[in-house]
Backbone as a ProteinNet text record, in pm:
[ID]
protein_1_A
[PRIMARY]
XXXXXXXXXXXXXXXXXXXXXXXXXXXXXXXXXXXXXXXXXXXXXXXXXXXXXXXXXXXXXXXXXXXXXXXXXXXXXXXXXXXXXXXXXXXXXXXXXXXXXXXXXXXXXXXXXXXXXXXXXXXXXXXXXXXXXXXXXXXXXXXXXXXXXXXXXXXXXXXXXXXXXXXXXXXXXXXXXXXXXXXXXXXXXXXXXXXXXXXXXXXXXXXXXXXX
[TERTIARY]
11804.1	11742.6	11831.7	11886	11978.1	12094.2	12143.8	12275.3	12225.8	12120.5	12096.8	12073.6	12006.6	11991.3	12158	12251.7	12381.5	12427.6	12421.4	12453.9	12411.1	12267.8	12251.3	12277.7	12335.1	12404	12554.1	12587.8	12747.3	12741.9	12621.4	12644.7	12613.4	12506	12550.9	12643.3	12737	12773.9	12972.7	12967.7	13040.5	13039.6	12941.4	12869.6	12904.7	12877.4	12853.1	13002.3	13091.5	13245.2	13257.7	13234	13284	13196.7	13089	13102.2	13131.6	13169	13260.8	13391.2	13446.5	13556.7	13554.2	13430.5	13420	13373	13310.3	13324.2	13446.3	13548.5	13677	13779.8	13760.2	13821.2	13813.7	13676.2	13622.7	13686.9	13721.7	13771.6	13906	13959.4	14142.4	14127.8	13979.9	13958	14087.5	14043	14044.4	14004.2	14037.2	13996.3	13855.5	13811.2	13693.7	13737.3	13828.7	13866.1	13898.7	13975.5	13973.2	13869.1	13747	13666.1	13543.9	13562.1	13539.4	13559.1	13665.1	13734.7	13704.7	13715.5	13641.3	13520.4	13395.5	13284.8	13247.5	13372.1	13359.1	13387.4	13471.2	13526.4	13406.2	13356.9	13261.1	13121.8	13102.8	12962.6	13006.6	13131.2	13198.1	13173.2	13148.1	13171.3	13064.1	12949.3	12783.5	12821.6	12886.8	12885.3	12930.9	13090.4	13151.6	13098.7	12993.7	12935.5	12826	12730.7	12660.5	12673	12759.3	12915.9	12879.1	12957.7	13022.5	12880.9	12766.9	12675.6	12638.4	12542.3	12566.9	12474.4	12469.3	12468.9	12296.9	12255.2	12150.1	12093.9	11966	11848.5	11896.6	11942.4	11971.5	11807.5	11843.6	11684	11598.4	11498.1	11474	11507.1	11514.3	11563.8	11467.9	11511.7	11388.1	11538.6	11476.3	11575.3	11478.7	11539.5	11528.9	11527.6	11475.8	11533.1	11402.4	11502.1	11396.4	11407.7	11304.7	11290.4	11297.3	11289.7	11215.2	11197.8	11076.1	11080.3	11035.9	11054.5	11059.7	11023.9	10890	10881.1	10891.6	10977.8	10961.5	11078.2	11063.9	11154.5	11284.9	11380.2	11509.3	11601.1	11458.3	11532.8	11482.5	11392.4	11296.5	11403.9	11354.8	11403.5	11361.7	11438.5	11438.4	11558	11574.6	11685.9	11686.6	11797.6	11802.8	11735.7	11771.8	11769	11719.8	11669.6	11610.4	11686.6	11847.5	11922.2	12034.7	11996.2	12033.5	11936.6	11863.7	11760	11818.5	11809.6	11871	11800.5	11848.2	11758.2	11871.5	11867.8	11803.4	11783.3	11712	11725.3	11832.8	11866.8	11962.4	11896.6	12010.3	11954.1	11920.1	11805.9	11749.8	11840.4	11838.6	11934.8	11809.4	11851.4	11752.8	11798.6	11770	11817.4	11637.4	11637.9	11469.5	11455.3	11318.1	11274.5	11221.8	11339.9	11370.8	11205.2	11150.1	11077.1	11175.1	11120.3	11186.2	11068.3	11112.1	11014.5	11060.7	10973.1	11049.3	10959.3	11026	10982.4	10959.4	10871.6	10853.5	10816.9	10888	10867.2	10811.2	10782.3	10751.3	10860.6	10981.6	11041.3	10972.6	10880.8	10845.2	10733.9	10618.1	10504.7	10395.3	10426.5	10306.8	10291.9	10174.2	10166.9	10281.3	10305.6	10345.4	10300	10332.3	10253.8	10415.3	10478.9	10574.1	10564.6	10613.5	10575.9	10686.5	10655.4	10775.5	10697.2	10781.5	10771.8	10825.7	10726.8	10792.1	10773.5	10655.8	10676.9	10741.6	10810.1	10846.8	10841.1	10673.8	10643.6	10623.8	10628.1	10647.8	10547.3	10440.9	10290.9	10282.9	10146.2	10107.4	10016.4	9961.7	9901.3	9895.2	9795.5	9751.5	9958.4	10039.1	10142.3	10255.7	10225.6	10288.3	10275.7	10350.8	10298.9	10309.7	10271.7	10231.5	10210.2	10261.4	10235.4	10114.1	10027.5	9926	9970.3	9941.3	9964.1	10023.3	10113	10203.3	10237.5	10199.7	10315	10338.4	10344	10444	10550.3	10595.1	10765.6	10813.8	10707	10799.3	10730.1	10590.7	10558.3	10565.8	10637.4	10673.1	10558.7	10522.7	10435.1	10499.8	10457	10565.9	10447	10550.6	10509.3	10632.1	10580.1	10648.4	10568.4	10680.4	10676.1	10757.7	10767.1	10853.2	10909.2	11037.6	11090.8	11128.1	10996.1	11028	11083	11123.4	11089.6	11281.1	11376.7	11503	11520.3	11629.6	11653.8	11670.2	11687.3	11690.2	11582.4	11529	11414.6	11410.1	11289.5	11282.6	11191.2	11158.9	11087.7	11068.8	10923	10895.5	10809.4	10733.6	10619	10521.2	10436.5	10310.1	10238.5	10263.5	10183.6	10266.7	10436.8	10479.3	10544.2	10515.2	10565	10757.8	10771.8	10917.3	11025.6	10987.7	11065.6	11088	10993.7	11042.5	11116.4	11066.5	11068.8	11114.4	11229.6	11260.4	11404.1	11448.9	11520.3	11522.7	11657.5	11670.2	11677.8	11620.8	11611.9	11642.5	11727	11849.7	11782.5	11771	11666.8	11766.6	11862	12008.7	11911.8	11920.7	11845.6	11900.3	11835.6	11875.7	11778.8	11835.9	11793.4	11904.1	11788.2	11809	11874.4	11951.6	11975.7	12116.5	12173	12321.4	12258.8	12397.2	12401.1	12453.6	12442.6	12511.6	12676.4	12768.9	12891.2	12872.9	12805.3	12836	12786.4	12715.6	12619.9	12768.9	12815.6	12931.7	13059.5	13060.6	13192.9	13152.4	13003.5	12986.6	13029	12991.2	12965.4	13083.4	13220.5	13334.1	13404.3	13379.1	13417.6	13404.3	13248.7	13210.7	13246.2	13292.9	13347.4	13522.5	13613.5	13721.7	13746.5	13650.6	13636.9	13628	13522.1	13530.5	13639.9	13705.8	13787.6	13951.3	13955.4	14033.1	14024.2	13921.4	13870.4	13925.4	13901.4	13873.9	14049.5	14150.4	14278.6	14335.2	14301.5	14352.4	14333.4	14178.3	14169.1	14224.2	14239	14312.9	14482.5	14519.6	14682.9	14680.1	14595.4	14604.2	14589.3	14521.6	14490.8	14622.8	14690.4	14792.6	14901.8	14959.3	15041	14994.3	14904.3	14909.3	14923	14899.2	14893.9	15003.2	15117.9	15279	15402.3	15249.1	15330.2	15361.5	15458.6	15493.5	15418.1
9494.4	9372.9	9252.8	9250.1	9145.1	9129.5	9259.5	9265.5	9237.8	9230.4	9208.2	9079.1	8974.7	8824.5	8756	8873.5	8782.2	8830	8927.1	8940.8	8879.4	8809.3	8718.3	8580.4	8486.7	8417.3	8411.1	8501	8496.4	8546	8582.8	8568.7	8423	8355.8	8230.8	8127.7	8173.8	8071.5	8137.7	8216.5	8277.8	8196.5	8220.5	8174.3	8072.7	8004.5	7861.4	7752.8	7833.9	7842.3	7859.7	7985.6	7983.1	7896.6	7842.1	7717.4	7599.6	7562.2	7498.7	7420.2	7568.8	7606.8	7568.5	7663.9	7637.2	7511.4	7437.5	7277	7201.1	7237.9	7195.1	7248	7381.3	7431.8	7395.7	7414.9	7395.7	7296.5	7197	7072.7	7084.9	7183.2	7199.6	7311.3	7372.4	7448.8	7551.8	7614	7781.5	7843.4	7976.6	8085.8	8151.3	8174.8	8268.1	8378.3	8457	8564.8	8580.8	8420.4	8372.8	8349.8	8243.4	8233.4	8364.6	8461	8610.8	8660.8	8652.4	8714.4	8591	8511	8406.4	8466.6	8515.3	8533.7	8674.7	8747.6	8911.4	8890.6	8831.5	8799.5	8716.7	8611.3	8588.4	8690.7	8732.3	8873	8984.3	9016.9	9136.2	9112.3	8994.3	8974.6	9014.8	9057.3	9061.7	9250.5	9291.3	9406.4	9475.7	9421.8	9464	9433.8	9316.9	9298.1	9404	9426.6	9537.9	9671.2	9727.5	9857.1	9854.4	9715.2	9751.2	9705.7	9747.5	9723.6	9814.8	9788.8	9894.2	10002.2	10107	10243.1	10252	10354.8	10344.8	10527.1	10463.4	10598.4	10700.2	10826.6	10945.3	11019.1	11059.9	11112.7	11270.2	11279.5	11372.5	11508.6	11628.4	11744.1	11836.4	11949.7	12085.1	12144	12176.8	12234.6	12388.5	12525.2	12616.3	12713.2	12745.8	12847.5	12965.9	13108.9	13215.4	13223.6	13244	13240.7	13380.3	13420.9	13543.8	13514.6	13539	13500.2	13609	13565.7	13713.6	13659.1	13719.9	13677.7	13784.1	13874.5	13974.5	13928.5	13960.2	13917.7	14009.7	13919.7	13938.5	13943	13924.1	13944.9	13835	13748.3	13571.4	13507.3	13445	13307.7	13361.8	13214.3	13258.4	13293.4	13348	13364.3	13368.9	13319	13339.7	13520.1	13593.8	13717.6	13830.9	13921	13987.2	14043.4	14053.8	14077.5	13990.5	13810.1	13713.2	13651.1	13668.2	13618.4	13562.6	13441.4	13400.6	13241.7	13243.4	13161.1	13001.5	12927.5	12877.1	12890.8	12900.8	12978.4	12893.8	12909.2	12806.4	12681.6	12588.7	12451.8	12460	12326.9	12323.5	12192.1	12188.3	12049.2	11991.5	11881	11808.4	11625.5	11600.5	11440.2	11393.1	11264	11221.6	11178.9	11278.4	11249	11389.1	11493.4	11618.4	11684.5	11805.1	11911.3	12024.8	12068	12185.9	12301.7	12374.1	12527.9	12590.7	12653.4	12820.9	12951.2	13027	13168.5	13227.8	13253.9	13285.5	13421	13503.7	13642.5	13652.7	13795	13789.8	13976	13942.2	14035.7	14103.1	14073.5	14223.5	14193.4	14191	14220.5	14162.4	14056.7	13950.6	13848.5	13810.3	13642.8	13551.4	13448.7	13360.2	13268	13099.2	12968.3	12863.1	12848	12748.2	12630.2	12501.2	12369.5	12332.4	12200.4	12059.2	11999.5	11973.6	11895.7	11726.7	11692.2	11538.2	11435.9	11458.7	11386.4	11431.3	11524.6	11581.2	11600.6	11636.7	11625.2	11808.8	11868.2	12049.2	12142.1	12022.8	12116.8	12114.7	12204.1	12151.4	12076.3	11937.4	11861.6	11780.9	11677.5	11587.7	11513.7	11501.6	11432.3	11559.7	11666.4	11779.6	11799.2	11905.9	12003.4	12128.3	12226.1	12367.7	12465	12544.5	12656.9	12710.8	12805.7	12885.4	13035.5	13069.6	13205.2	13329.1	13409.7	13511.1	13589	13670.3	13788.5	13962.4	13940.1	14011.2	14045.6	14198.2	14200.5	14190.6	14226.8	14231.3	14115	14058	13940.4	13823.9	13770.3	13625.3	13478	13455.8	13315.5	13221.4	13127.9	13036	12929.1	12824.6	12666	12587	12468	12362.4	12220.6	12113.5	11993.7	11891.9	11748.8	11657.3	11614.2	11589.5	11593.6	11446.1	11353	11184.4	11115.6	11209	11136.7	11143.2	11132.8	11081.9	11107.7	11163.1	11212.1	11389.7	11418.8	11565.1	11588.6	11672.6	11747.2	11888	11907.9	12073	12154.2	12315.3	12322	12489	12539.8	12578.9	12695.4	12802.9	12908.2	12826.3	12801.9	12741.3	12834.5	12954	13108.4	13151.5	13125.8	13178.4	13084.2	12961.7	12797.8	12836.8	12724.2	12641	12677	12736.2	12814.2	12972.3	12984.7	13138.4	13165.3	13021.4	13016.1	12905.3	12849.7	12703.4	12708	12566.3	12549.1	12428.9	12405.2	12229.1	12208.6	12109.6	12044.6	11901	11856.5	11803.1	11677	11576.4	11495.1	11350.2	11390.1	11278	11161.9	11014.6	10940.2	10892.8	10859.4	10749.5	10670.2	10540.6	10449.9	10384.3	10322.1	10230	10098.9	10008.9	9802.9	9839.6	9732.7	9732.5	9664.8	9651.8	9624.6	9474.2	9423.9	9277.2	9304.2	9397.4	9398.1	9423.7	9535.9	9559.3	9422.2	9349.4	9226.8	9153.2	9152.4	9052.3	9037	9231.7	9270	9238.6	9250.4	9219.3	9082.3	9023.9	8850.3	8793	8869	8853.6	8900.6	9014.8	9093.6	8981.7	8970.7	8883	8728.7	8678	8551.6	8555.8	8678.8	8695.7	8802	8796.8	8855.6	8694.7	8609.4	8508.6	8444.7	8417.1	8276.7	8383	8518.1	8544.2	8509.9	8548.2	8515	8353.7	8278.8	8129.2	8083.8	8141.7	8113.5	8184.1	8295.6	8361.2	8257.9	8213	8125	8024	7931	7832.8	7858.9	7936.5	7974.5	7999.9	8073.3	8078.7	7926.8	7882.7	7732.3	7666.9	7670.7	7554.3	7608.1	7768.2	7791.5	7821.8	7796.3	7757.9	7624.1	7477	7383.7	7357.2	7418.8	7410.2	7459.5	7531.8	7570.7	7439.3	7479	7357.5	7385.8
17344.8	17398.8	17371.8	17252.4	17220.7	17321.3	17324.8	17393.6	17538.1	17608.5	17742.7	17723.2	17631.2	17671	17652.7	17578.3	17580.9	17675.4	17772.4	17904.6	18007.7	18000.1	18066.8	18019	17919.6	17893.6	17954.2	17951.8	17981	18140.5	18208.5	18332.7	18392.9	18297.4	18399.9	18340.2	18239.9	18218.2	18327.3	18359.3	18426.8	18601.6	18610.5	18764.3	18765	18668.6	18685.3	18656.8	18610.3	18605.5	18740	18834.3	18923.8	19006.6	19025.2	19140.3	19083.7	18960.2	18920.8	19041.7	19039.6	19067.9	19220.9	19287.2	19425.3	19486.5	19447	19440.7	19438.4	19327.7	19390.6	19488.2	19527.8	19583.8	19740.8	19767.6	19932.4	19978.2	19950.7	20002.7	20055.3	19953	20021.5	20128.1	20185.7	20313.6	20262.1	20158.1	20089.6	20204.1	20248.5	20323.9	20229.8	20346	20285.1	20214.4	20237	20168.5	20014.6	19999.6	19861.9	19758.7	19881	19814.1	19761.3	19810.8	19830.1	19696	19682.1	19548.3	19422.7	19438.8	19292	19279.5	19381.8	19383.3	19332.3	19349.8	19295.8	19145.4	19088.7	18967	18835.3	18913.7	18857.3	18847.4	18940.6	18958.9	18822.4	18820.8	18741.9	18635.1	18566.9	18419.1	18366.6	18384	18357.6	18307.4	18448.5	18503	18314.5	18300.2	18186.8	18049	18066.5	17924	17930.6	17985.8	18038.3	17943.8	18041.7	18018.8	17846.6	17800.6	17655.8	17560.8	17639	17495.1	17436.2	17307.8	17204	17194.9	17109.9	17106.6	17170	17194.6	17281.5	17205	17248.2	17143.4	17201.1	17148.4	17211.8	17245.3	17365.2	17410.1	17324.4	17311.7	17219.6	17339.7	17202.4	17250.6	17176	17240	17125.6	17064.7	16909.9	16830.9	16835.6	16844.9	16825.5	16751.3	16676	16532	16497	16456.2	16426.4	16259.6	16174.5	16057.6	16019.9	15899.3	15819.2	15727.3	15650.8	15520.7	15443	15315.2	15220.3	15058	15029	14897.9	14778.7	14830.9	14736.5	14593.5	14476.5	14392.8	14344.4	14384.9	14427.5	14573.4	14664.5	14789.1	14846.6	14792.9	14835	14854	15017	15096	15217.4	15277.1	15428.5	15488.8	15595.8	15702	15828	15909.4	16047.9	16120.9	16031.2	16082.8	15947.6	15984.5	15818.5	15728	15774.8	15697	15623.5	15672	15611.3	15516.1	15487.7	15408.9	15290.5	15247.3	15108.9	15067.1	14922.8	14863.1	14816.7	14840.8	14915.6	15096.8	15136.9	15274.2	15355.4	15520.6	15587	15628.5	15640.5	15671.4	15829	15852.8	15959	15983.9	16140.5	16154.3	16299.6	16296.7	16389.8	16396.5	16519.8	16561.4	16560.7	16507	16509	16623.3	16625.1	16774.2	16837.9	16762.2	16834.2	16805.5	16877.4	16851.4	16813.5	16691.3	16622.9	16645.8	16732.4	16754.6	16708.2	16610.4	16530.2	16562.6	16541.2	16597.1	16431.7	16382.9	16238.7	16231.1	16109.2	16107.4	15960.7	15906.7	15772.5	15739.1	15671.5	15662.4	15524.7	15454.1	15361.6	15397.4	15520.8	15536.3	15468.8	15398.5	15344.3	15389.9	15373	15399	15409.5	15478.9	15441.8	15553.1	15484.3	15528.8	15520.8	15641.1	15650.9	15684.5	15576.9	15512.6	15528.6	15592.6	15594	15490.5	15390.1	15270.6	15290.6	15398.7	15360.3	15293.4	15179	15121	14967.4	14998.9	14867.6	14763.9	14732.9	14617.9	14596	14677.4	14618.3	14681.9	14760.5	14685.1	14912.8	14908.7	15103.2	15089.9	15131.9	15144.8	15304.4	15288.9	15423.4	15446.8	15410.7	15428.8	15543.3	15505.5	15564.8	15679.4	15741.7	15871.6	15816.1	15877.6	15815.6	15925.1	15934	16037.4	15992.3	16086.5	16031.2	15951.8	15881.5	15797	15904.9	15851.6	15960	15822.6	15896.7	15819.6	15924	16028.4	16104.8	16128.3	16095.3	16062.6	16231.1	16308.8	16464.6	16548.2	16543.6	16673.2	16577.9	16687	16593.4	16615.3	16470.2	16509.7	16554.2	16668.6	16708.6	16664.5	16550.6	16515.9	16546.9	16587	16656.5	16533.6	16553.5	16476.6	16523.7	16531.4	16532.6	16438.3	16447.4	16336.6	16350.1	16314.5	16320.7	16205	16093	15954.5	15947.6	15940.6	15927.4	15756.6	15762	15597.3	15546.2	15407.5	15386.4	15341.4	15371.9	15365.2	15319.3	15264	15226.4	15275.9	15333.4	15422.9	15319.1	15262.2	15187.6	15228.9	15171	15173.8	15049.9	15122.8	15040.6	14947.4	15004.8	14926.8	14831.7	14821.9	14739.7	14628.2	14714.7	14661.9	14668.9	14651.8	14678.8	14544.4	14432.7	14354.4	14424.8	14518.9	14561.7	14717.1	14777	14914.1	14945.5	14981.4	15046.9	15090.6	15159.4	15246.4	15255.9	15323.8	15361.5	15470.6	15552	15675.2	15668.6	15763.4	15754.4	15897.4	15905	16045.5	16037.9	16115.9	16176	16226.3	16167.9	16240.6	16339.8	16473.4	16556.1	16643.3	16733.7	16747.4	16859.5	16917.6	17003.9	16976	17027.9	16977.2	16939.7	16955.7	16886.4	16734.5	16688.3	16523.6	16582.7	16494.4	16469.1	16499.1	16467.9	16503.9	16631.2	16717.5	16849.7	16941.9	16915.9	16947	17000.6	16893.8	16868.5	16952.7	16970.8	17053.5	17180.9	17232.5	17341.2	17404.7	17287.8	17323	17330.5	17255.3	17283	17390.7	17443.5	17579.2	17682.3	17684.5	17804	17809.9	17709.6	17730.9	17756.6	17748.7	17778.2	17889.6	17950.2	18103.7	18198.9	18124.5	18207.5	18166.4	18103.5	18023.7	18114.4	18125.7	18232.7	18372.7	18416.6	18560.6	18592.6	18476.3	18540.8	18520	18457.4	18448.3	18570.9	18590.7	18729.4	18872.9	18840.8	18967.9	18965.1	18848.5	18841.4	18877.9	18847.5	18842.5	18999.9	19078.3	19211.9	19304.2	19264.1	19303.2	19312.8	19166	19137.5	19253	19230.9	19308.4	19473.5	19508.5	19684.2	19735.8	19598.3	19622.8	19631.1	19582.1	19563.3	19684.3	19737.2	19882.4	20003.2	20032.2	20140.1	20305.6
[MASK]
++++++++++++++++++++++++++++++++++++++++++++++++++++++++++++++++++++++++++++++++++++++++++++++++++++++++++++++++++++++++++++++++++++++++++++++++++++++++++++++++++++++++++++++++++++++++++++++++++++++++++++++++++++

């Protein structure tokens, strides 16, 4: 939003350079073609401050992943597949915003209850999400979550708790607005798009007036 009110700043102060310009010009009966091109030059500058503004919310996506989990002792965690299973299990990765759907298995045939721990205190509570209970070695429970919370995270078996069962999940933040530096580059772009424009026209001016 920032970067669009300094794009509309520097478009009229662009514009307004160029009828500046065209106010003095008309009188020495300039060709239209000229005056054509002052008018493209001034329009352009909006165009390039525009272009160079800053980073913009990446749109949400679904993250995908199959689990197994295993609470037997010595072979407890999770894994991509039932013969990766390990403790601490693999990391989950995710951009905020994203839906993370998992396909959940139970590789030694017991219970288990899979927990986003966000508020990281260990336990499943009202702060969590939680799949419903699975323990199927072949049909997979499918739970889904948003992953809005930005930061590392740990993602646990509530039945066998987080000393037997856990994992890290990993939630890349992003966001919409430039920062105060990109703000800046803009506001500099667009005043040396115009502060070119208006030397080009001037330098064209001086040298047709020089023609005999």
């Amino acid at each position: 939003m920032f970067n669009f009110l300094i794009s509309a700043k520097v478009y009229q102060a662009g514009f307004a350079a160029a009828r500046g310009l065209l106010s003095i010009m008309h009188p020495m009966r300039i060709e239209i073609g000229f005056l054509t091109m002052v008018l493209a030059v001034a329009t352009l500058a909006p165009a390039v401050v525009l272009a160079a503004g800053g980073p913009v919310a990446q749109p949400s996506a679904t993250k995908t992943y199959t689990l197994y989990g295993d609470g037997t002792a010595g072979q407890n965690g999770w894994g991509f597949t039932a013969n990766t299973v390990t403790y601490p299990g693999p990391t989950l990765y995710a951009n905020q915003g994203d839906t993370v759907s998992l396909s959940l298995f139970s590789k030694d045939g017991m219970g288990h209850i899979f927990v986003v721990d966000w508020n990281s205190d260990g336990i499943k509570n009202g702060a969590d999400v939680n799949s419903t209970q699975f323990s199927s070695t072949t049909t997979a429970t499918a739970f889904s979550f948003t992953a809005d919370q930005a930061g590392t995270h740990q993602y646990f078996c509530s039945l066998h708790t987080a000393a037997v069962q856990k994992g890290p999940l990993i939630v890349n933040a992003t966001g919409g607005g430039g920062t105060p530096s990109s703000d800046n580059t803009t506001l500099i772009i667009g005043g040396v798009v115009i502060v070119v424009a208006i030397v080009a026209v001037v330098a064209a001016v001086a040298m047709r007036r020089k023609k005999p």
